[in-house]
XYZ file of C-alpha atoms in Angstrom:
498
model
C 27.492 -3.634 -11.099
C 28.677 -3.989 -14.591
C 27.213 -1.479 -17.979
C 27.011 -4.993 -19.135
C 24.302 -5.996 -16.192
C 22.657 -2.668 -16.048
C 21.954 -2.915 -20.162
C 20.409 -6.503 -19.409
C 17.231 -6.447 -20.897
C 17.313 -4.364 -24.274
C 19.675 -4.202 -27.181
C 22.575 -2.371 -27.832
C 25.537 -2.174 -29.627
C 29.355 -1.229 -28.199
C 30.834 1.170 -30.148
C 33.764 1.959 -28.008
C 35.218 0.684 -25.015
C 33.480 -2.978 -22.985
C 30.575 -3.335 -21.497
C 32.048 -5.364 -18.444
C 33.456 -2.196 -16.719
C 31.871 -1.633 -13.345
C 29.380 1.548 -13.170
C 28.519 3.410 -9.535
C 25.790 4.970 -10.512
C 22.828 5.859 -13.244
C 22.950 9.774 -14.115
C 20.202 11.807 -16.974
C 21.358 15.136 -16.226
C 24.598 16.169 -17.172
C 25.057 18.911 -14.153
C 24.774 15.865 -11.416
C 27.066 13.334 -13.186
C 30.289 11.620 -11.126
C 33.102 9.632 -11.685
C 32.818 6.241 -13.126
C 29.045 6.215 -13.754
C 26.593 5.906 -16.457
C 25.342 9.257 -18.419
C 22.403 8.224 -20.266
C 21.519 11.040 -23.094
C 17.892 11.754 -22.853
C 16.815 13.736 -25.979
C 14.138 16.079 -24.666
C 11.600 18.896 -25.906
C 13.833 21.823 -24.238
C 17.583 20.162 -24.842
C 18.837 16.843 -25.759
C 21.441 14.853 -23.261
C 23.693 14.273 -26.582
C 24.813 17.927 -26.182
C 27.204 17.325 -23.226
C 29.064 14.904 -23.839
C 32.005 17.419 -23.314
C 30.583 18.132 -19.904
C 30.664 14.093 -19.116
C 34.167 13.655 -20.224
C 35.691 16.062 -18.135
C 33.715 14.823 -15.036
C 35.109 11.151 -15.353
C 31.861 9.870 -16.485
C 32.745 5.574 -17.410
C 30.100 5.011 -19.919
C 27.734 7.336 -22.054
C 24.564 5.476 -23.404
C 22.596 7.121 -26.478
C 20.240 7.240 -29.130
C 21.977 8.504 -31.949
C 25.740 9.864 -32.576
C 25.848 13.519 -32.361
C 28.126 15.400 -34.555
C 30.557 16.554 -31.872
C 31.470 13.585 -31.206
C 34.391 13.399 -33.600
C 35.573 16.680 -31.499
C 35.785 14.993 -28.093
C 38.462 12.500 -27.487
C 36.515 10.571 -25.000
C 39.408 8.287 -24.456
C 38.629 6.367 -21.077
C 35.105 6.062 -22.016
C 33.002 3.211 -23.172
C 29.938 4.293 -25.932
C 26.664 2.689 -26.469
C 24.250 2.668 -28.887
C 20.304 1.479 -28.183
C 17.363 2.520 -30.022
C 15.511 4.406 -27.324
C 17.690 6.165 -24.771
C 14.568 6.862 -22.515
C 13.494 3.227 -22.401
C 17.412 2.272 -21.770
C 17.303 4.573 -18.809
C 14.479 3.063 -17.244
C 15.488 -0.310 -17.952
C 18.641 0.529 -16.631
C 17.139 1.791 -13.674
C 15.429 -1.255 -12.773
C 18.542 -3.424 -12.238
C 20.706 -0.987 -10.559
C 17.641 -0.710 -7.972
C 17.302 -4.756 -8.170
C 13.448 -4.168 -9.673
C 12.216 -3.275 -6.329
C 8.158 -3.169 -7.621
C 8.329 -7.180 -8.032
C 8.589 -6.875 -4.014
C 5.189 -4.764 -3.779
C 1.959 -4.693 -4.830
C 2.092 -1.370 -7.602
C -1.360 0.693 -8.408
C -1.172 2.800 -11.451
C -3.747 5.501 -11.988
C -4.196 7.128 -15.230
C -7.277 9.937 -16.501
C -7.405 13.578 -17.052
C -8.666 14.358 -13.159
C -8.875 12.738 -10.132
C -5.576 10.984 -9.794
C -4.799 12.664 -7.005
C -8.076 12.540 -5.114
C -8.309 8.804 -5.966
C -4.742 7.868 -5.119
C -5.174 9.028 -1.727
C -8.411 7.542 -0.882
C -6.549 3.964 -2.254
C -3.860 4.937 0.506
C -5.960 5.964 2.995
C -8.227 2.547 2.405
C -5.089 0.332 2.805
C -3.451 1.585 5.837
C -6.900 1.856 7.117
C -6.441 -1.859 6.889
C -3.240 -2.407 8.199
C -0.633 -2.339 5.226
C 2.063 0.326 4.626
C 1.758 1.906 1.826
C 3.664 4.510 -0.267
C 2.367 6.577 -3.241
C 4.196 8.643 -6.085
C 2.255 11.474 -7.497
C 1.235 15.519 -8.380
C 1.222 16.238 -4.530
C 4.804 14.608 -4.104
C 6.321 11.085 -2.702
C 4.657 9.710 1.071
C 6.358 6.212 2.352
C 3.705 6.408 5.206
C 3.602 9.894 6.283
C 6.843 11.048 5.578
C 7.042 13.192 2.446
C 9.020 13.772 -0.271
C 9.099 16.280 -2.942
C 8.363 15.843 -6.678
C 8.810 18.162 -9.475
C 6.889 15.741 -12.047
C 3.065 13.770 -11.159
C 5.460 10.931 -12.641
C 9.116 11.249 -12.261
C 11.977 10.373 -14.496
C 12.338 6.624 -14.661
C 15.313 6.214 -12.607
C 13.295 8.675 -9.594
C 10.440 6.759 -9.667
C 12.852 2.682 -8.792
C 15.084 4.808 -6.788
C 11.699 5.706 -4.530
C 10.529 1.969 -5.364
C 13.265 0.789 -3.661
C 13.474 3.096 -0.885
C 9.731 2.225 0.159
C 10.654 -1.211 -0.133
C 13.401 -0.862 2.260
C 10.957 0.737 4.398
C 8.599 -2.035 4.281
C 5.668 -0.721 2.194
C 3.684 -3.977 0.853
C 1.985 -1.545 -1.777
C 2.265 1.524 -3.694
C -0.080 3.856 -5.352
C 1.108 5.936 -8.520
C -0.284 8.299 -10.267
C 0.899 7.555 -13.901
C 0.564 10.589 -16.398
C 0.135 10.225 -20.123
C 3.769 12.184 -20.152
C 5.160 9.672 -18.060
C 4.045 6.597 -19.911
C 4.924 8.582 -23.036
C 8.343 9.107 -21.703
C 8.685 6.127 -20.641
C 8.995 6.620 -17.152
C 7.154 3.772 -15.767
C 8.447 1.684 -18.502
C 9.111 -1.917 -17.199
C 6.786 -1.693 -14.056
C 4.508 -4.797 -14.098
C 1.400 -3.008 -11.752
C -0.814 -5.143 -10.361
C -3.610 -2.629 -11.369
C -4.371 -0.105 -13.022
C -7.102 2.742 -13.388
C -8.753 4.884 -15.502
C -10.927 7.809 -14.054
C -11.839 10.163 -17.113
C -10.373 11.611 -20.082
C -11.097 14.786 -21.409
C -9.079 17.309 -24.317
C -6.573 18.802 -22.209
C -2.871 18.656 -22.507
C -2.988 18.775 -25.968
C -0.531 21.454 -27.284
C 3.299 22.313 -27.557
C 5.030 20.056 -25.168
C 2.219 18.263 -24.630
C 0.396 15.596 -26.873
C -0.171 16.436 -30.506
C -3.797 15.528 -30.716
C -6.491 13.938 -28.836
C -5.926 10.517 -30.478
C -2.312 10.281 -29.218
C -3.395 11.437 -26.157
C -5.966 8.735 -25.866
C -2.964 6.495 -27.038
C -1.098 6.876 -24.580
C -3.588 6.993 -21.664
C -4.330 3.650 -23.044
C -0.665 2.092 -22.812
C -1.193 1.711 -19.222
C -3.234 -1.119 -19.458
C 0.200 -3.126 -21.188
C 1.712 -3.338 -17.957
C -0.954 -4.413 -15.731
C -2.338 -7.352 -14.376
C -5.990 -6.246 -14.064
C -7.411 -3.072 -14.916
C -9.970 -0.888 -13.210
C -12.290 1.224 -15.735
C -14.899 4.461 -15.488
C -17.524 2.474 -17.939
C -19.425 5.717 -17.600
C -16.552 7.736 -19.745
C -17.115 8.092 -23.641
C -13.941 6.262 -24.775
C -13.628 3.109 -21.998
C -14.045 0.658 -24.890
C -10.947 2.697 -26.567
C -8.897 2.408 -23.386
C -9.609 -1.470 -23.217
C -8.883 -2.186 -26.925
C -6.373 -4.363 -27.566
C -5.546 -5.000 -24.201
C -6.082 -9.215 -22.968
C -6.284 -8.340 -19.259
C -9.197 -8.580 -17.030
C -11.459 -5.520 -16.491
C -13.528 -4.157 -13.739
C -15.784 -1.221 -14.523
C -17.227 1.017 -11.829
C -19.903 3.875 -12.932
C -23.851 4.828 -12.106
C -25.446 1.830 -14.353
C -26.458 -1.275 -13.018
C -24.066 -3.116 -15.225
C -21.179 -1.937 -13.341
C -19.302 -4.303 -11.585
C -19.626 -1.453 -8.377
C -21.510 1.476 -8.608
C -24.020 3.747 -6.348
C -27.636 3.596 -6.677
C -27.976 6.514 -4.384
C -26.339 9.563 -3.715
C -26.598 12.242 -1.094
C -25.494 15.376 -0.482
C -24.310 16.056 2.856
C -23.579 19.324 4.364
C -23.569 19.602 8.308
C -21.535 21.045 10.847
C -18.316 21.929 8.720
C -18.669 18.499 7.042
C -19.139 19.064 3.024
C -19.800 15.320 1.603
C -21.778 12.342 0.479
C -23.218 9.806 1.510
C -23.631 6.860 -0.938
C -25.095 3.199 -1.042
C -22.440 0.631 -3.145
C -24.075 -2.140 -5.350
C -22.415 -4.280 -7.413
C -19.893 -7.257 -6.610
C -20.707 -6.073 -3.015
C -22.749 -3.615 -0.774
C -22.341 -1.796 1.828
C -23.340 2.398 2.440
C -20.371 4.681 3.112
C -19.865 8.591 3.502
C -17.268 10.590 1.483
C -15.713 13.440 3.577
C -15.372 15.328 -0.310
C -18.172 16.732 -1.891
C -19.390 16.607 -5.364
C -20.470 13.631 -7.947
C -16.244 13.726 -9.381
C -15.481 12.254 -6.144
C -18.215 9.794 -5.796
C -16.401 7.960 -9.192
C -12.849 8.953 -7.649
C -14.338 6.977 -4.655
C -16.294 4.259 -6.295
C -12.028 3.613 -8.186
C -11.073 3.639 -4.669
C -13.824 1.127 -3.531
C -12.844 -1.348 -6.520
C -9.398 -1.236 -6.384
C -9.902 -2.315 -2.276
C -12.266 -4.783 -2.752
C -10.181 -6.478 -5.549
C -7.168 -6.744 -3.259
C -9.033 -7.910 -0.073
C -9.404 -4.879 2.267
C -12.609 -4.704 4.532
C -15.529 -2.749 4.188
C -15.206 -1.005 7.509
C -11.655 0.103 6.428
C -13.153 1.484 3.063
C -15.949 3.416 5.041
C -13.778 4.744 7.990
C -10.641 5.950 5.176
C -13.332 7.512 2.785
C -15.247 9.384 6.066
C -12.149 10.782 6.888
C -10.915 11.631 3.293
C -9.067 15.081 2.928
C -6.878 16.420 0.477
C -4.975 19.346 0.251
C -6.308 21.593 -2.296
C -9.091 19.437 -3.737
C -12.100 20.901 -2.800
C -10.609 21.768 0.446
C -12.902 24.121 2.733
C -10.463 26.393 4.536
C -12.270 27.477 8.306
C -13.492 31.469 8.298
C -14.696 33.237 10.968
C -17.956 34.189 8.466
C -20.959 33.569 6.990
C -19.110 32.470 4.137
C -17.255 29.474 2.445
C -13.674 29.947 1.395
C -12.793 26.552 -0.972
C -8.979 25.860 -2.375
C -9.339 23.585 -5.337
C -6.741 22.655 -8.164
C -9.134 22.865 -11.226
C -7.119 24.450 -13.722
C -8.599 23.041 -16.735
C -12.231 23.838 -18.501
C -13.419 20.229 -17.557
C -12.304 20.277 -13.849
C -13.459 23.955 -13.426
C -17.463 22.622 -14.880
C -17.194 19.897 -12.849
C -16.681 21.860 -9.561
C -18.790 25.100 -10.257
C -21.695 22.767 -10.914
C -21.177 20.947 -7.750
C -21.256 24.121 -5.742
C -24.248 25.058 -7.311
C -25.878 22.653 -6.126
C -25.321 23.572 -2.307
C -27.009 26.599 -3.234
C -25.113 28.976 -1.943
C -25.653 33.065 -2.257
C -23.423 33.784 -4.926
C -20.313 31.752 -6.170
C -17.454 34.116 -6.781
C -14.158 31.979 -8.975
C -11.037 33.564 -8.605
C -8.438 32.026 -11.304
C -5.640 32.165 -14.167
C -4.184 30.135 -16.493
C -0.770 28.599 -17.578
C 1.494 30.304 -20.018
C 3.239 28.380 -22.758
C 0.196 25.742 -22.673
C -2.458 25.444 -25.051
C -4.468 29.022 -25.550
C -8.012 26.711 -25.912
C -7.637 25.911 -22.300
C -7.630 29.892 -21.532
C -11.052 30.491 -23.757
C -12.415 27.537 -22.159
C -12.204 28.165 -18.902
C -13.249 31.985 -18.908
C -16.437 30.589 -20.828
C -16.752 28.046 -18.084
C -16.848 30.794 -14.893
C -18.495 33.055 -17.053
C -21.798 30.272 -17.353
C -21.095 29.099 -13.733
C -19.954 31.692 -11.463
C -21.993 34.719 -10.703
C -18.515 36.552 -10.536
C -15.330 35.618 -11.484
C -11.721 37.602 -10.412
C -9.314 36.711 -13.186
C -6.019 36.765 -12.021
C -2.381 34.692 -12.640
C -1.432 31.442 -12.176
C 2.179 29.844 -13.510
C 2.609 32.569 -16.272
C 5.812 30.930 -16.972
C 7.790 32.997 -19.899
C 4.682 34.663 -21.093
C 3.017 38.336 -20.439
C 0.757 37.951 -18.256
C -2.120 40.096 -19.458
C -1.652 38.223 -22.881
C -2.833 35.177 -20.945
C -5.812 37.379 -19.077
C -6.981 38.394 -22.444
C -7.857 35.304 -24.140
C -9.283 34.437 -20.607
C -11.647 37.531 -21.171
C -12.081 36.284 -24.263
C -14.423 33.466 -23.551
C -15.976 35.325 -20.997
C -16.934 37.577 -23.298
C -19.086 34.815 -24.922
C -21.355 34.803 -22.144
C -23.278 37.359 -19.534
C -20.533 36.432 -17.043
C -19.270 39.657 -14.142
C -15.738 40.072 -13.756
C -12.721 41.855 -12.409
C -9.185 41.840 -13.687
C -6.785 41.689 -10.282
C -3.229 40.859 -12.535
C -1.500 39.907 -8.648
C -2.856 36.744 -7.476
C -2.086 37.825 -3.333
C -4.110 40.989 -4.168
C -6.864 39.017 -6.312
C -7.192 36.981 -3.130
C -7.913 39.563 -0.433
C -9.963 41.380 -2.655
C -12.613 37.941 -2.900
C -12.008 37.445 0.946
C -12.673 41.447 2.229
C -15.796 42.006 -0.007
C -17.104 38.525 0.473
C -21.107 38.490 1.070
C -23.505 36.366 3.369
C -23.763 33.005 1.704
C -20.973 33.281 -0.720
C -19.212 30.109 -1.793
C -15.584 31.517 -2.750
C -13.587 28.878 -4.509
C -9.718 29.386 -5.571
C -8.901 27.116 -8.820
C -6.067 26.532 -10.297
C -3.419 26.193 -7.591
C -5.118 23.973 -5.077
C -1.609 22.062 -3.402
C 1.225 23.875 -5.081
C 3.136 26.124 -3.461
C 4.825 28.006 -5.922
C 4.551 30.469 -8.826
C 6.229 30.321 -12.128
C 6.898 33.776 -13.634
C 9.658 34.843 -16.054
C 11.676 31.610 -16.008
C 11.695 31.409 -12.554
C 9.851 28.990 -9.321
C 9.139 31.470 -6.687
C 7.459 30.598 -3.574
C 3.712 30.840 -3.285
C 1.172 28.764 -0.799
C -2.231 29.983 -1.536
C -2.948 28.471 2.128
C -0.438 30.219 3.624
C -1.571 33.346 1.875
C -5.180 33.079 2.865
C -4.134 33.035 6.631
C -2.558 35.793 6.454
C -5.172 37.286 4.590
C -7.685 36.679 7.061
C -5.422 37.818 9.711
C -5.089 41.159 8.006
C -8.702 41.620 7.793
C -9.117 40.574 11.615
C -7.125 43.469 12.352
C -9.213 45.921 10.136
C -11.086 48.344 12.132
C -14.384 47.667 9.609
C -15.615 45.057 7.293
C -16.340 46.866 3.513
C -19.454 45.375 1.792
């Protein structure tokens, strides 16, 4: 394929070299560039592609696309190579992207979910619904890539442009007839779903997080870009029951579906139980609306009755049956959200991935309302993410929990007690118990060996990951794998401490 073919579809201007040389492959990162291919510089919040151009001469790199002309330029020689100049490097990549791969999402049916929580939750109950009724499916998201049930690992909820066609096209190959994405307000801000046409999209919920450095400046441009989704899609699927739905509609001449509570709603539940029987933790729910039908959700809590009535809408819309809706959401289970791990006890050990204020309300209040003995919330916070989040969420466990074990989670390049002191901080605002336990392993036993009858034990924050991030560095770190051995260790204990 030609840089002349690849560039088809935005504007650009030669400044050295032809655009009719041929080009074997895309590359953003200057460590995995080849000969005769295409280094696109990507200017970023850490580092900015235009800084190695030195690094892409000497590897044989064909053709270097960019934003702007960096000074150093005039010190490289760059002899063989043809330069190009476009407006928007990040929007070049993923428009470059989309020929090389031959625009493999006009062969699929793409979903696009968007909202502060339930992605996730939601994106798998939309798989699970549509292979419940017979069509392959893959999906793109926090918890990695699946083309069926083969997985593949992700180090972004939405990858870099040319990631997410490159997986296009590979579940293409593979025969998947749709795909369900998870589309962050980083990704459409980054433009790495730029140029998908989905055939739906989604809002869950919005709610003030990931506003800080690196993130989004404000909650307007956050909103913004939330919103953006709804320019590439066909038909979009909206929580009515969220504050700013109108917000995420405006300006958009689509069609809209709205699922909430009300009556109005083009699905909702007029009734919902709360199961809990025989290790099953759920709800059980009667749909009104466009249709109606009464289902049970293998998840509990009132987040995943919307998650599910997203689920139910986007299904209905695109023909599946109710009897593959009920038997996918029965079955429903998702590593790390609200996942109840067995004991041998007359306890309840939960792994969840709330690691925001909203998401950690959302499930404490759920739990309450199983009444259980005590609820003890083990958790941390991020470093080098907005402090707010840290005040909010020890406020949060310290109204919710009857104990709370603060502990680390993804410190990144900050101290961690810095991080566990502006935790404390909020909890200092309210009558909340707690214990400081700085090693998360440690923090973990301690909640499992002095558990009491009835406890509800829920560990937030890490939910599917398995890793840490401490000084700079991804260690490895399964909270699951952790809590076996945990439990194994206390097996082994002559005598139970209470």
């Amino acid at each position: 394929m030609t840089l002349k073919e690849l560039l088809c579809g935005i504007s650009y201007v030669v400044i050295k070299g032809n655009d009719e040389i041929p080009i074997s492959d895309i590359v953003y990162d200057s460590r995995k560039t080849v000969e005769n291919c295409a280094f696109v510089c990507i200017s970023g919040t850490i580092t900015d592609g235009h800084r190695f151009l030195r690094e892409a001469e000497q590897k044989g790199v064909s053709a270097i696309v960019m934003e702007h002309l960096p000074i150093q330029l005039t010190e490289i020689h760059l002899n063989h190579m043809t330069i190009v100049l476009t407006e928007d490097s990040k929007k070049a990549l993923a428009c470059m992207s989309a020929n090389y791969f031959a625009h493999p999402d006009r062969e699929m049916m793409v979903i696009g979910i968007t909202g502060t929580k339930g992605k996730t939750t939601t994106a798998h109950m939309i798989k699970a619904i549509l292979e419940a009724d017979g069509r392959k499916t893959g999906m793109i998201g926090t918890m990695g890539s699946y083309i069926g049930s083969q997985k593949i690992p992700l180090l972004h909820t939405t990858p870099p442009s040319y990631e997410v066609y490159r997986l296009l096209r590979q579940m293409a190959e593979e025969g998947c007839k749709y795909v369900v994405m998870e589309v962050s307000s980083q990704g459409l801000k980054l433009s790495r779903v730029w140029g998908i046409q989905f055939a739906a999209g989604i809002f869950t919920n919005i709610s003030t997080d990931h506003i800080g450095v690196g993130e989004h400046r404000n909650f307007e441009e956050y909103l913004y870009w939330k919103s953006r989704l709804f320019c590439q899609c066909e038909v979009g699927i909206i929580n009515q029951d969220e504050t700013f739905h109108e917000k995420m509609e405006e300006g958009h001449f689509i069609p809209f579906l709205h699922f909430g509570m009300e009556s109005n709603a083009d699905f909702y539940f007029d009734t919902i139980k709360q199961e809990k029987r025989n290790g099953f933790l759920g709800l059980s729910c009667n749909l009104k609306g466009r249709v109606s039908f009464s289902c049970e959700i293998g998840m509990p809590g009132r987040f995943n009755a919307y998650n599910a009535l997203a689920a139910i809408a986007a299904a209905i819309y695109f023909g599946c049956s109710p009897s593959a809706i009920c038997d996918a959401l029965f079955n429903i289970r998702v590593k790390g959200r609200t996942e109840l791990i067995p004991v041998n006890g007359d306890y309840h050990l939960m792994i969840d991935y709330a690691h925001n204020a909203v998401s950690l309300e959302s499930l404490l209040k759920m739990l309450r309302s199983y009444e259980p003995g005590r609820i003890v919330c083990l958790f941390g916070c991020g470093g080098n993410r907005s402090r707010y989040r840290r005040y909010a969420m020890g406020k949060i466990s310290g109204q919710y929990a009857d104990f709370s074990i603060l502990t680390e989670d993804n410190s990144r390049e900050e101290p961690l007690m810095e991080i566990i002191k502006d935790i404390i901080e909020g909890m200092h605002q309210t009558n909340g118990e707690y214990i400081v336990i700085p090693s998360r392993e440690d923090a973990i036993y301690y909640s499992i060996k002095y558990a009491l009858p009835g406890d509800m034990i829920v560990l937030a924050g890490k939910g599917h990951e398995d890793y840490m991030e401490q000084n700079g560095h991804r260690i490895h770190f399964s909270e699951h794998e952790i809590v076996q051995k945990i439990l194994k260790r206390i097996a082994n204990e002559p005598e139970r401490n209470q």
